[in-house]
Structure formats: structure tokens, C-alpha cells
PDB file of C-alpha atoms in Angstrom:
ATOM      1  CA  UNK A   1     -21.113 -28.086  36.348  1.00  0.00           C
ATOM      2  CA  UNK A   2     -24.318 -27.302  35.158  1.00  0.00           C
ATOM      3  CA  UNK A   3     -26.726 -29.874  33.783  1.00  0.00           C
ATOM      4  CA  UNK A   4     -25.353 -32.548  36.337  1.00  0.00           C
ATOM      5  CA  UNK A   5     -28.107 -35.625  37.106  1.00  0.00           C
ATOM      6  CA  UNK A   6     -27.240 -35.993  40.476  1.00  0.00           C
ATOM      7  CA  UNK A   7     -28.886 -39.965  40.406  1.00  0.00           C
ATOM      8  CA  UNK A   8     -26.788 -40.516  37.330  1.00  0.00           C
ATOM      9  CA  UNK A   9     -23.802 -39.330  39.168  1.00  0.00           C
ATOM     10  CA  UNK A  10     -24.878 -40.813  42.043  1.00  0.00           C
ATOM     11  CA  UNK A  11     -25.562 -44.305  40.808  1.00  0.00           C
ATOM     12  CA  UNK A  12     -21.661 -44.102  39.474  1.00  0.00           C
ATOM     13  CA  UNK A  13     -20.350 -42.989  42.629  1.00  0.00           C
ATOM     14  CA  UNK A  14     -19.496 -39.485  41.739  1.00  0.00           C
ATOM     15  CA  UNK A  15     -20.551 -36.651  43.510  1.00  0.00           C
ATOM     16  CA  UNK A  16     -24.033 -35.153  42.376  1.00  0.00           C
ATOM     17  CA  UNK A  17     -23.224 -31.852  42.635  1.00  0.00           C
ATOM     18  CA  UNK A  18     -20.353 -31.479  39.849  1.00  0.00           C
ATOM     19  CA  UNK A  19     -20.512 -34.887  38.745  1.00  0.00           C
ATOM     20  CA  UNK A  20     -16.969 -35.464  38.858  1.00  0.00           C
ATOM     21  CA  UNK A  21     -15.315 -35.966  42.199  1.00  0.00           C
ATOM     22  CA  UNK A  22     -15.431 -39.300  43.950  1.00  0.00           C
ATOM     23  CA  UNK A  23     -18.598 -39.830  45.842  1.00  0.00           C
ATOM     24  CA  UNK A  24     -16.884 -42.740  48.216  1.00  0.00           C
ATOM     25  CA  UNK A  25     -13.336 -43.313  49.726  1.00  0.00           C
ATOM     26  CA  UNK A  26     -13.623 -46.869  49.853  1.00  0.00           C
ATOM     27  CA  UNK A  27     -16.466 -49.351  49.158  1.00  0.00           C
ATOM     28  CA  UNK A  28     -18.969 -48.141  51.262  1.00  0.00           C
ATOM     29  CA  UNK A  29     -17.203 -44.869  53.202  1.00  0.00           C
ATOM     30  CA  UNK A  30     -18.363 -41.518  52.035  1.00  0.00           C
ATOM     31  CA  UNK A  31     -15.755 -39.031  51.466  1.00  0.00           C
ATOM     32  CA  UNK A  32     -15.392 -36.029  53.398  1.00  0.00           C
ATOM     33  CA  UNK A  33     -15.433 -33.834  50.601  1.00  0.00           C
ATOM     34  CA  UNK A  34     -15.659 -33.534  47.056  1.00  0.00           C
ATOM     35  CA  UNK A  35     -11.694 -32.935  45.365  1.00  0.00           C
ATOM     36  CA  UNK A  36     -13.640 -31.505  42.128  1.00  0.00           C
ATOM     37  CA  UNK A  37     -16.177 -28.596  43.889  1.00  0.00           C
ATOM     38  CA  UNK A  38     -15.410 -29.085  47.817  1.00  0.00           C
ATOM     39  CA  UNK A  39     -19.031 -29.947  48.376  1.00  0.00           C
ATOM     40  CA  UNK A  40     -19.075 -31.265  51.929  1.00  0.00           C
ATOM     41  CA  UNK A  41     -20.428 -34.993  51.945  1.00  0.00           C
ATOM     42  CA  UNK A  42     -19.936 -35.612  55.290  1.00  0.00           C
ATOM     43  CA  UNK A  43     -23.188 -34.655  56.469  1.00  0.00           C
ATOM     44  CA  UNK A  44     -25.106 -36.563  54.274  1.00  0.00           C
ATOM     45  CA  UNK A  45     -25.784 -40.076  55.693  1.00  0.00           C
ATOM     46  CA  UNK A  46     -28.085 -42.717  53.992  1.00  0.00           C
ATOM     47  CA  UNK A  47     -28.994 -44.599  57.336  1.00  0.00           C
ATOM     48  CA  UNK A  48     -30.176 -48.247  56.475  1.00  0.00           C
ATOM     49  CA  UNK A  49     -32.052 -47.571  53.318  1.00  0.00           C
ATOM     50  CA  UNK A  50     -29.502 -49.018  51.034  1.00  0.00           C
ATOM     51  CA  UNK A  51     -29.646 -51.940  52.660  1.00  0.00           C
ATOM     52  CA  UNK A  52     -33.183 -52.014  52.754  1.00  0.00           C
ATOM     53  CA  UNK A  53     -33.521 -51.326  49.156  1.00  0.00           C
ATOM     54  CA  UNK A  54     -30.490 -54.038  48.128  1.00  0.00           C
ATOM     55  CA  UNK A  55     -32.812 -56.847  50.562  1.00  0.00           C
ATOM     56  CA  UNK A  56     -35.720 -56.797  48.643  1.00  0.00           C
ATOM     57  CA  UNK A  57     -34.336 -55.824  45.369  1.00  0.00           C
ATOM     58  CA  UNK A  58     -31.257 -58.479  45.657  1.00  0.00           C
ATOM     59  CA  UNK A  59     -34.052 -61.229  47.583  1.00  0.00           C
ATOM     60  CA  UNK A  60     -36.978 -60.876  45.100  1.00  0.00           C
ATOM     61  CA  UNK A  61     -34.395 -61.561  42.530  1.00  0.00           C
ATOM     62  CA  UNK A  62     -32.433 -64.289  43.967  1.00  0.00           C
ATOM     63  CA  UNK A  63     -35.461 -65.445  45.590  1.00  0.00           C
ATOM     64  CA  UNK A  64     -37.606 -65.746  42.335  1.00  0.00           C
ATOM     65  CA  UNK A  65     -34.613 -67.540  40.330  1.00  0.00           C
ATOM     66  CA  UNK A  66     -34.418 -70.085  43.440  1.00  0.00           C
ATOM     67  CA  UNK A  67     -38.243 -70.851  42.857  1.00  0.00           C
ATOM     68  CA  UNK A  68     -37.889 -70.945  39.287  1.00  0.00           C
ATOM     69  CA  UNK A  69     -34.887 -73.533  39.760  1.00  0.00           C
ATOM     70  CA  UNK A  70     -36.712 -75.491  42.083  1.00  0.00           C
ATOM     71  CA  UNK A  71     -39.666 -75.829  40.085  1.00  0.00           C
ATOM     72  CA  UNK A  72     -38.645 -76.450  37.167  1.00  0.00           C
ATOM     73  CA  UNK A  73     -35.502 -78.910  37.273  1.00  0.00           C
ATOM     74  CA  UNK A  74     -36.190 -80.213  40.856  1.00  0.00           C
ATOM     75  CA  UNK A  75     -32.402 -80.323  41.633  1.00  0.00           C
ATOM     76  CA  UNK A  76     -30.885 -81.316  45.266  1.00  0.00           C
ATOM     77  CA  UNK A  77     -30.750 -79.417  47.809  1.00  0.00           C
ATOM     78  CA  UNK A  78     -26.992 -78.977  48.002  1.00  0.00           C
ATOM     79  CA  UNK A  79     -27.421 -77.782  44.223  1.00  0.00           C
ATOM     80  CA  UNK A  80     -29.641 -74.787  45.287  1.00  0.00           C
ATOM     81  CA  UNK A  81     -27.321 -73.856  48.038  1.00  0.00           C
ATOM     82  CA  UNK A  82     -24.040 -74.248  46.473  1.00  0.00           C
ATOM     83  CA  UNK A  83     -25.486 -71.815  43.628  1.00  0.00           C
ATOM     84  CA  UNK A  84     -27.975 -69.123  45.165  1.00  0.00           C
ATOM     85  CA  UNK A  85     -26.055 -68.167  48.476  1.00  0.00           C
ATOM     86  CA  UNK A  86     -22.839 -67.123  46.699  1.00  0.00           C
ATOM     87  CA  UNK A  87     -25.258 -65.328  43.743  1.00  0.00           C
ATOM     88  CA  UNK A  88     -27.113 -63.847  46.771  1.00  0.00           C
ATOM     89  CA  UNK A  89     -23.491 -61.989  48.140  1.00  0.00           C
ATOM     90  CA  UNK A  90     -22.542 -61.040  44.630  1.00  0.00           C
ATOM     91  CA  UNK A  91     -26.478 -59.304  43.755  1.00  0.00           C
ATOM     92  CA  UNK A  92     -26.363 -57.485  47.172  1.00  0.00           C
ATOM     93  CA  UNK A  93     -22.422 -56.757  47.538  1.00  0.00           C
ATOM     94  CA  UNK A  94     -23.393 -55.174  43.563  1.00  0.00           C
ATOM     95  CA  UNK A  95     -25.983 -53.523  44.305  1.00  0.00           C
ATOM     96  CA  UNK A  96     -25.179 -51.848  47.623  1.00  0.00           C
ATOM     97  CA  UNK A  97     -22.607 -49.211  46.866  1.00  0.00           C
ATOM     98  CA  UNK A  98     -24.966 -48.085  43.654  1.00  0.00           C
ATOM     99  CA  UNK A  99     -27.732 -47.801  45.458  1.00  0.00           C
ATOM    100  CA  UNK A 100     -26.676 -45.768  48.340  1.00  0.00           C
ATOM    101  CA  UNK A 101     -24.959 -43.380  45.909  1.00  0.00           C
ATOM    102  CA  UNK A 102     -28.594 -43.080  44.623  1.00  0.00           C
ATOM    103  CA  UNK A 103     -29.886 -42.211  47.928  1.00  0.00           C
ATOM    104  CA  UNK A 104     -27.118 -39.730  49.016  1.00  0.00           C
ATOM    105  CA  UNK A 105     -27.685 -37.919  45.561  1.00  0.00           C
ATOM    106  CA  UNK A 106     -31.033 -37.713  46.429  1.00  0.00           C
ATOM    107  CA  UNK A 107     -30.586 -36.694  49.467  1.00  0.00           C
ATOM    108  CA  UNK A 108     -28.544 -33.867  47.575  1.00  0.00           C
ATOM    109  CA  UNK A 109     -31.109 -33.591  44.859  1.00  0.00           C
ATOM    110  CA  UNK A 110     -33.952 -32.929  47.246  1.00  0.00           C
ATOM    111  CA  UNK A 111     -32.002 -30.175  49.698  1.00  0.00           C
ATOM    112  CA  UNK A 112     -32.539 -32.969  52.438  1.00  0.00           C
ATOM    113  CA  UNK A 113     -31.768 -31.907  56.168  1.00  0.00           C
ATOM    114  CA  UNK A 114     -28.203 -34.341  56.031  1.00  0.00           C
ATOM    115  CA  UNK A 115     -27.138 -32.879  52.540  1.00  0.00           C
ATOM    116  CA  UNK A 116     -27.976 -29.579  52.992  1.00  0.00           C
ATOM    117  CA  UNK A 117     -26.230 -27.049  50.408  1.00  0.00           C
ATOM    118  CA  UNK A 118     -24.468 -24.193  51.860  1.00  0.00           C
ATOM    119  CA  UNK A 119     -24.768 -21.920  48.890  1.00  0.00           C
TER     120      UNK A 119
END
């Protein structure tokens, strides 16, 4: 148990205490607990900052490629859409459950008020 990098495990959805137990139930739904340690995860909560981070991670991305499309090969409209609103779902629907694993480890890492260790 020692040694974990609670981002690491955090970023693969494992819980940043032991590194081992599942971090999430589904896609997005924290577990209660921990089956490796029993660290309680219920109280930690991310809020919206996931899905602030994934919006302008996921848009400046998307967003730049769009440009770059448009610029350079001029295609139709139709083109653009048909190609960059699916690639926008998959870049944010891929980023999302990573990066609020990051934030909850954080959270975890930092002795935050909603994670706080009961040691």
C-alpha cells in the first residue's frame, strides 16, 4: 500500500489510497467504498470540475482540428459536422471519467474537506 500515486491511480480509476480497488461503480458513479482498504469514497465529490476541465481540454482540441480542417482543405459544411460533433462526444465521453478520477485523487491526495481520511 505504500508508495501509491494517488493521480496515477486515480487517472485509472482505482482508488488512490491502495491503488487497487475500483474507484467507480459504473461510468461516472463513485463507489461507496473501496473492496481492497474500505476507504470511504462516498464523501468525496468532484462537483463540476471534470466537466469543466473535459470542455476546454476536449473544445480546444476539437476546436483547433475544426480550424485546421477548415483552413486548410475548405471542405463543406456538412463535412465538418458529420466529422467533429461525433469526435467532440468521443474526446469528452474519454476524457471525463479520467479526469474526475484525477480530481477525486486529489481531493484524497490533498486531505480535502470531501475526502477527508479518517486515520
Amino acid at each position: 500500500m505504500a508508495g501509491v500515486n494517488p493521480l496515477l491511480a486515480g487517472i485509472t480509476g482505482h482508488c488512490p489510497r491502495c491503488g487497487e480497488g475500483p474507484l467507480f461503480k459504473g461510468f461516472l458513479t463513485v463507489a461507496e467504498t473501496c473492496s481492497a482498504c474500505g476507504l470511504d469514497l462516498a464523501r468525496a465529490d468532484s462537483g463540476d470540475g471534470p466537466a469543466v476541465f473535459v470542455i476546454l481540454i476536449g473544445g480546444f482540441i476539437v476546436a483547433f482540428a475544426a480550424l485546421f480542417t477548415e483552413i486548410a482543405f475548405r471542405p463543406p459544411i456538412w463535412v465538418l459536422l458529420a466529422v467533429f460533433l461525433p469526435l467532440t462526444v468521443i474526446v469528452c465521453g474519454g476524457l471525463l471519467r479520467p479526469v474526475k478520477g484525477v480530481l477525486l485523487a486529489a481531493q484524497f491526495a490533498n486531505r480535502a474537506a470531501e475526502a477527508r481520511h479518517d486515520d
